[in-house]
Amino acid sequence: MEQFWHAFIPLFVAFDGVGLLPVYWGLSSRLSPAQRRRAVAESVGTALAVAIGFLFISRFVFQLMGLELADLMVAGGVILIVLCLRELLFSEKPPKGHYSNPGVVPIGVPLLAGPAVLTAVLLVRQRYGWMVTVMALLANMAVIWVILQSAEWLMRRLGREGAEVASKIASLILTAFGVMLVRQGLMAMRGVTG
């Protein structure tokens, strides 16, 4: 059970369900309740399919391209640091434009299943194995589903500012996770452990 929680927490931080609330609400507030439920189901289903697909094809892609996990750790860590610093330092507005199906794009991909989640999925798999990773993914998707289904209620309680504060805290934690990835990736490349 301890391994499950060690796998669940980095994925939970990477998914940033509470931080996604203002963006999700901005994209879905004009939808009917039935359309919102459909968008939530589609976003969770899309994110889960992409994460699990990436989990299973990544090893083949890495072998084909001559990549190692240390390469992904450094690249993923740098991407996380840049994305999170942008989130921490600049106020971003929800994506503009009309999306006929916001559950798939942009909510499912890239907002839920983006670089942070895909990197975290591979690292969790490397440390805890396939089964624990899939279980942690499924549990996270259940939590995200509850958060998004409760978006209207949560936004009234938290407010836009409260959701943004939660997102900033998650981004700070994810930035530290990115630094750790870069450090461990560089150490792995040099053959150092610890």
Tab-separated table of C-alpha atoms in Angstrom:
chain	number	residue	atom	x	y	z
A	1	MET	CA	0.000	0.000	0.000
A	2	GLU	CA	2.929	2.323	0.687
A	3	GLN	CA	4.128	1.942	-2.910
A	4	PHE	CA	0.666	2.893	-4.138
A	5	TRP	CA	0.759	6.185	-2.214
A	6	HIS	CA	4.317	6.885	-3.390
A	7	ALA	CA	3.033	6.427	-6.953
A	8	PHE	CA	-0.271	8.244	-6.419
A	9	ILE	CA	1.090	11.494	-4.958
A	10	PRO	CA	3.460	12.596	-7.775
A	11	LEU	CA	0.752	11.804	-10.316
A	12	PHE	CA	-1.809	13.742	-8.268
A	13	VAL	CA	0.480	16.777	-8.180
A	14	ALA	CA	1.227	16.442	-11.909
A	15	PHE	CA	-2.470	16.211	-12.845
A	16	ASP	CA	-3.224	19.332	-10.730
A	17	GLY	CA	-6.982	18.792	-10.736
A	18	VAL	CA	-7.737	21.747	-8.456
A	19	GLY	CA	-5.523	24.039	-10.525
A	20	LEU	CA	-7.382	22.906	-13.630
A	21	LEU	CA	-10.725	24.053	-12.187
A	22	PRO	CA	-10.651	27.696	-13.404
A	23	VAL	CA	-9.642	26.635	-16.913
A	24	TYR	CA	-12.207	23.837	-17.004
A	25	TRP	CA	-14.922	26.151	-15.710
A	26	GLY	CA	-14.001	28.785	-18.296
A	27	LEU	CA	-14.300	26.217	-21.072
A	28	SER	CA	-17.441	24.496	-19.818
A	29	SER	CA	-19.524	27.083	-17.962
A	30	ARG	CA	-21.717	27.700	-21.008
A	31	LEU	CA	-22.382	24.012	-21.549
A	32	SER	CA	-25.558	22.383	-20.309
A	33	PRO	CA	-25.221	20.034	-17.303
A	34	ALA	CA	-25.492	17.024	-19.642
A	35	GLN	CA	-22.790	18.445	-21.934
A	36	ARG	CA	-20.568	19.122	-18.905
A	37	ARG	CA	-20.950	15.536	-17.681
A	38	ARG	CA	-20.031	14.330	-21.160
A	39	ALA	CA	-17.016	16.676	-21.280
A	40	VAL	CA	-15.803	15.352	-17.912
A	41	ALA	CA	-16.155	11.734	-19.036
A	42	GLU	CA	-14.360	12.496	-22.309
A	43	SER	CA	-11.544	14.437	-20.647
A	44	VAL	CA	-10.897	11.748	-18.036
A	45	GLY	CA	-11.164	8.974	-20.640
A	46	THR	CA	-8.851	10.780	-23.052
A	47	ALA	CA	-6.243	11.560	-20.389
A	48	LEU	CA	-6.316	7.987	-19.103
A	49	ALA	CA	-6.007	6.521	-22.612
A	50	VAL	CA	-3.083	8.805	-23.477
A	51	ALA	CA	-1.273	8.133	-20.179
A	52	ILE	CA	-1.722	4.356	-20.374
A	53	GLY	CA	-0.871	4.329	-24.082
A	54	PHE	CA	2.299	6.295	-23.381
A	55	LEU	CA	3.095	3.965	-20.508
A	56	PHE	CA	2.993	0.935	-22.803
A	57	ILE	CA	4.561	2.307	-26.011
A	58	SER	CA	7.276	4.440	-24.434
A	59	ARG	CA	9.729	1.559	-24.009
A	60	PHE	CA	9.437	0.679	-27.725
A	61	VAL	CA	9.840	4.330	-28.749
A	62	PHE	CA	12.838	4.750	-26.449
A	63	GLN	CA	14.541	1.670	-27.916
A	64	LEU	CA	13.772	2.785	-31.456
A	65	MET	CA	15.277	6.224	-30.843
A	66	GLY	CA	18.151	5.102	-28.613
A	67	LEU	CA	16.840	6.996	-25.594
A	68	GLU	CA	17.283	6.071	-21.968
A	69	LEU	CA	15.207	6.932	-18.922
A	70	ALA	CA	17.908	9.373	-17.779
A	71	ASP	CA	17.379	11.342	-21.014
A	72	LEU	CA	13.670	11.610	-20.310
A	73	MET	CA	14.338	12.561	-16.707
A	74	VAL	CA	16.484	15.521	-17.746
A	75	ALA	CA	14.213	16.591	-20.619
A	76	GLY	CA	11.041	16.088	-18.598
A	77	GLY	CA	12.540	17.873	-15.611
A	78	VAL	CA	13.525	20.890	-17.708
A	79	ILE	CA	10.056	21.010	-19.292
A	80	LEU	CA	8.423	20.772	-15.865
A	81	ILE	CA	10.607	23.546	-14.504
A	82	VAL	CA	9.829	25.845	-17.450
A	83	LEU	CA	6.084	25.109	-17.437
A	84	CYS	CA	5.804	25.476	-13.683
A	85	LEU	CA	7.862	28.658	-13.528
A	86	ARG	CA	5.626	30.113	-16.228
A	87	GLU	CA	2.589	29.117	-14.157
A	88	LEU	CA	4.116	30.540	-10.973
A	89	LEU	CA	5.311	33.827	-12.425
A	90	PHE	CA	2.598	34.727	-14.899
A	91	SER	CA	-1.151	34.714	-14.632
A	92	GLU	CA	-2.470	32.678	-17.502
A	93	LYS	CA	-5.908	32.983	-18.917
A	94	PRO	CA	-7.917	29.976	-20.029
A	95	PRO	CA	-7.254	28.948	-23.628
A	96	LYS	CA	-9.206	31.085	-26.060
A	97	GLY	CA	-11.300	29.894	-28.895
A	98	HIS	CA	-14.360	27.780	-29.272
A	99	TYR	CA	-13.868	24.083	-28.801
A	100	SER	CA	-16.636	21.883	-30.118
A	101	ASN	CA	-15.488	19.152	-27.771
A	102	PRO	CA	-13.452	20.663	-24.891
A	103	GLY	CA	-13.396	17.323	-23.061
A	104	VAL	CA	-10.908	15.830	-25.515
A	105	VAL	CA	-8.915	18.942	-26.519
A	106	PRO	CA	-7.787	20.977	-24.612
A	107	ILE	CA	-8.917	19.434	-21.299
A	108	GLY	CA	-8.039	15.747	-21.859
A	109	VAL	CA	-4.893	16.602	-23.805
A	110	PRO	CA	-2.787	18.638	-23.092
A	111	LEU	CA	-4.236	20.081	-19.867
A	112	LEU	CA	-4.643	16.751	-18.066
A	113	ALA	CA	-2.301	14.420	-19.964
A	114	GLY	CA	0.520	16.841	-20.654
A	115	PRO	CA	4.311	16.660	-20.298
A	116	ALA	CA	4.240	16.664	-16.483
A	117	VAL	CA	1.908	13.675	-16.283
A	118	LEU	CA	3.643	11.691	-19.030
A	119	THR	CA	7.040	12.177	-17.394
A	120	ALA	CA	5.653	11.291	-13.967
A	121	VAL	CA	3.975	8.159	-15.370
A	122	LEU	CA	7.266	6.827	-16.735
A	123	LEU	CA	9.170	7.586	-13.562
A	124	VAL	CA	6.517	5.994	-11.382
A	125	ARG	CA	6.554	2.918	-13.638
A	126	GLN	CA	10.338	2.730	-13.395
A	127	ARG	CA	10.241	2.851	-9.586
A	128	TYR	CA	7.095	0.898	-8.715
A	129	GLY	CA	6.220	-1.222	-11.760
A	130	TRP	CA	3.313	-1.422	-14.177
A	131	MET	CA	0.602	-2.614	-11.823
A	132	VAL	CA	1.136	0.049	-9.158
A	133	THR	CA	1.400	2.732	-11.846
A	134	VAL	CA	-1.859	1.716	-13.524
A	135	MET	CA	-3.613	1.535	-10.140
A	136	ALA	CA	-2.316	5.006	-9.221
A	137	LEU	CA	-3.431	6.330	-12.627
A	138	LEU	CA	-6.919	4.875	-12.201
A	139	ALA	CA	-7.209	6.309	-8.694
A	140	ASN	CA	-6.058	9.733	-9.908
A	141	MET	CA	-8.555	9.654	-12.749
A	142	ALA	CA	-11.316	8.883	-10.246
A	143	VAL	CA	-10.254	11.897	-8.159
A	144	ILE	CA	-10.069	14.129	-11.257
A	145	TRP	CA	-13.517	12.918	-12.315
A	146	VAL	CA	-14.944	13.882	-8.895
A	147	ILE	CA	-13.200	17.274	-8.971
A	148	LEU	CA	-14.449	18.124	-12.463
A	149	GLN	CA	-17.957	16.806	-11.789
A	150	SER	CA	-18.018	19.060	-8.717
A	151	ALA	CA	-16.532	22.056	-10.548
A	152	GLU	CA	-19.490	24.385	-10.093
A	153	TRP	CA	-19.743	23.641	-6.366
A	154	LEU	CA	-15.947	23.834	-5.856
A	155	MET	CA	-15.624	27.097	-7.773
A	156	ARG	CA	-18.319	28.653	-5.570
A	157	ARG	CA	-16.454	27.494	-2.431
A	158	LEU	CA	-12.878	28.172	-3.502
A	159	GLY	CA	-13.468	31.025	-5.882
A	160	ARG	CA	-11.169	31.676	-8.797
A	161	GLU	CA	-8.499	33.045	-6.454
A	162	GLY	CA	-8.572	29.996	-4.170
A	163	ALA	CA	-8.242	27.656	-7.128
A	164	GLU	CA	-5.356	29.736	-8.476
A	165	VAL	CA	-3.585	29.634	-5.087
A	166	ALA	CA	-3.940	25.837	-5.021
A	167	SER	CA	-2.568	25.708	-8.558
A	168	LYS	CA	0.444	27.869	-7.606
A	169	ILE	CA	1.232	25.587	-4.658
A	170	ALA	CA	1.014	22.526	-6.908
A	171	SER	CA	3.266	24.271	-9.454
A	172	LEU	CA	5.857	25.010	-6.782
A	173	ILE	CA	5.887	21.357	-5.708
A	174	LEU	CA	6.063	20.258	-9.343
A	175	THR	CA	8.989	22.652	-9.959
A	176	ALA	CA	10.886	20.957	-7.128
A	177	PHE	CA	9.954	17.593	-8.681
A	178	GLY	CA	11.391	18.857	-11.994
A	179	VAL	CA	14.656	19.867	-10.319
A	180	MET	CA	14.847	16.422	-8.702
A	181	LEU	CA	14.313	14.790	-12.123
A	182	VAL	CA	17.133	16.802	-13.698
A	183	ARG	CA	19.457	16.026	-10.788
A	184	GLN	CA	18.690	12.293	-10.826
A	185	GLY	CA	18.891	12.148	-14.626
A	186	LEU	CA	22.306	13.807	-14.664
A	187	MET	CA	23.518	11.538	-11.867
A	188	ALA	CA	22.271	8.485	-13.786
A	189	MET	CA	24.103	9.662	-16.900
A	190	ARG	CA	27.305	9.972	-14.885
A	191	GLY	CA	26.746	6.597	-13.231
A	192	VAL	CA	26.236	8.060	-9.755
A	193	THR	CA	23.509	6.715	-7.494
A	194	GLY	CA	21.634	8.420	-4.657
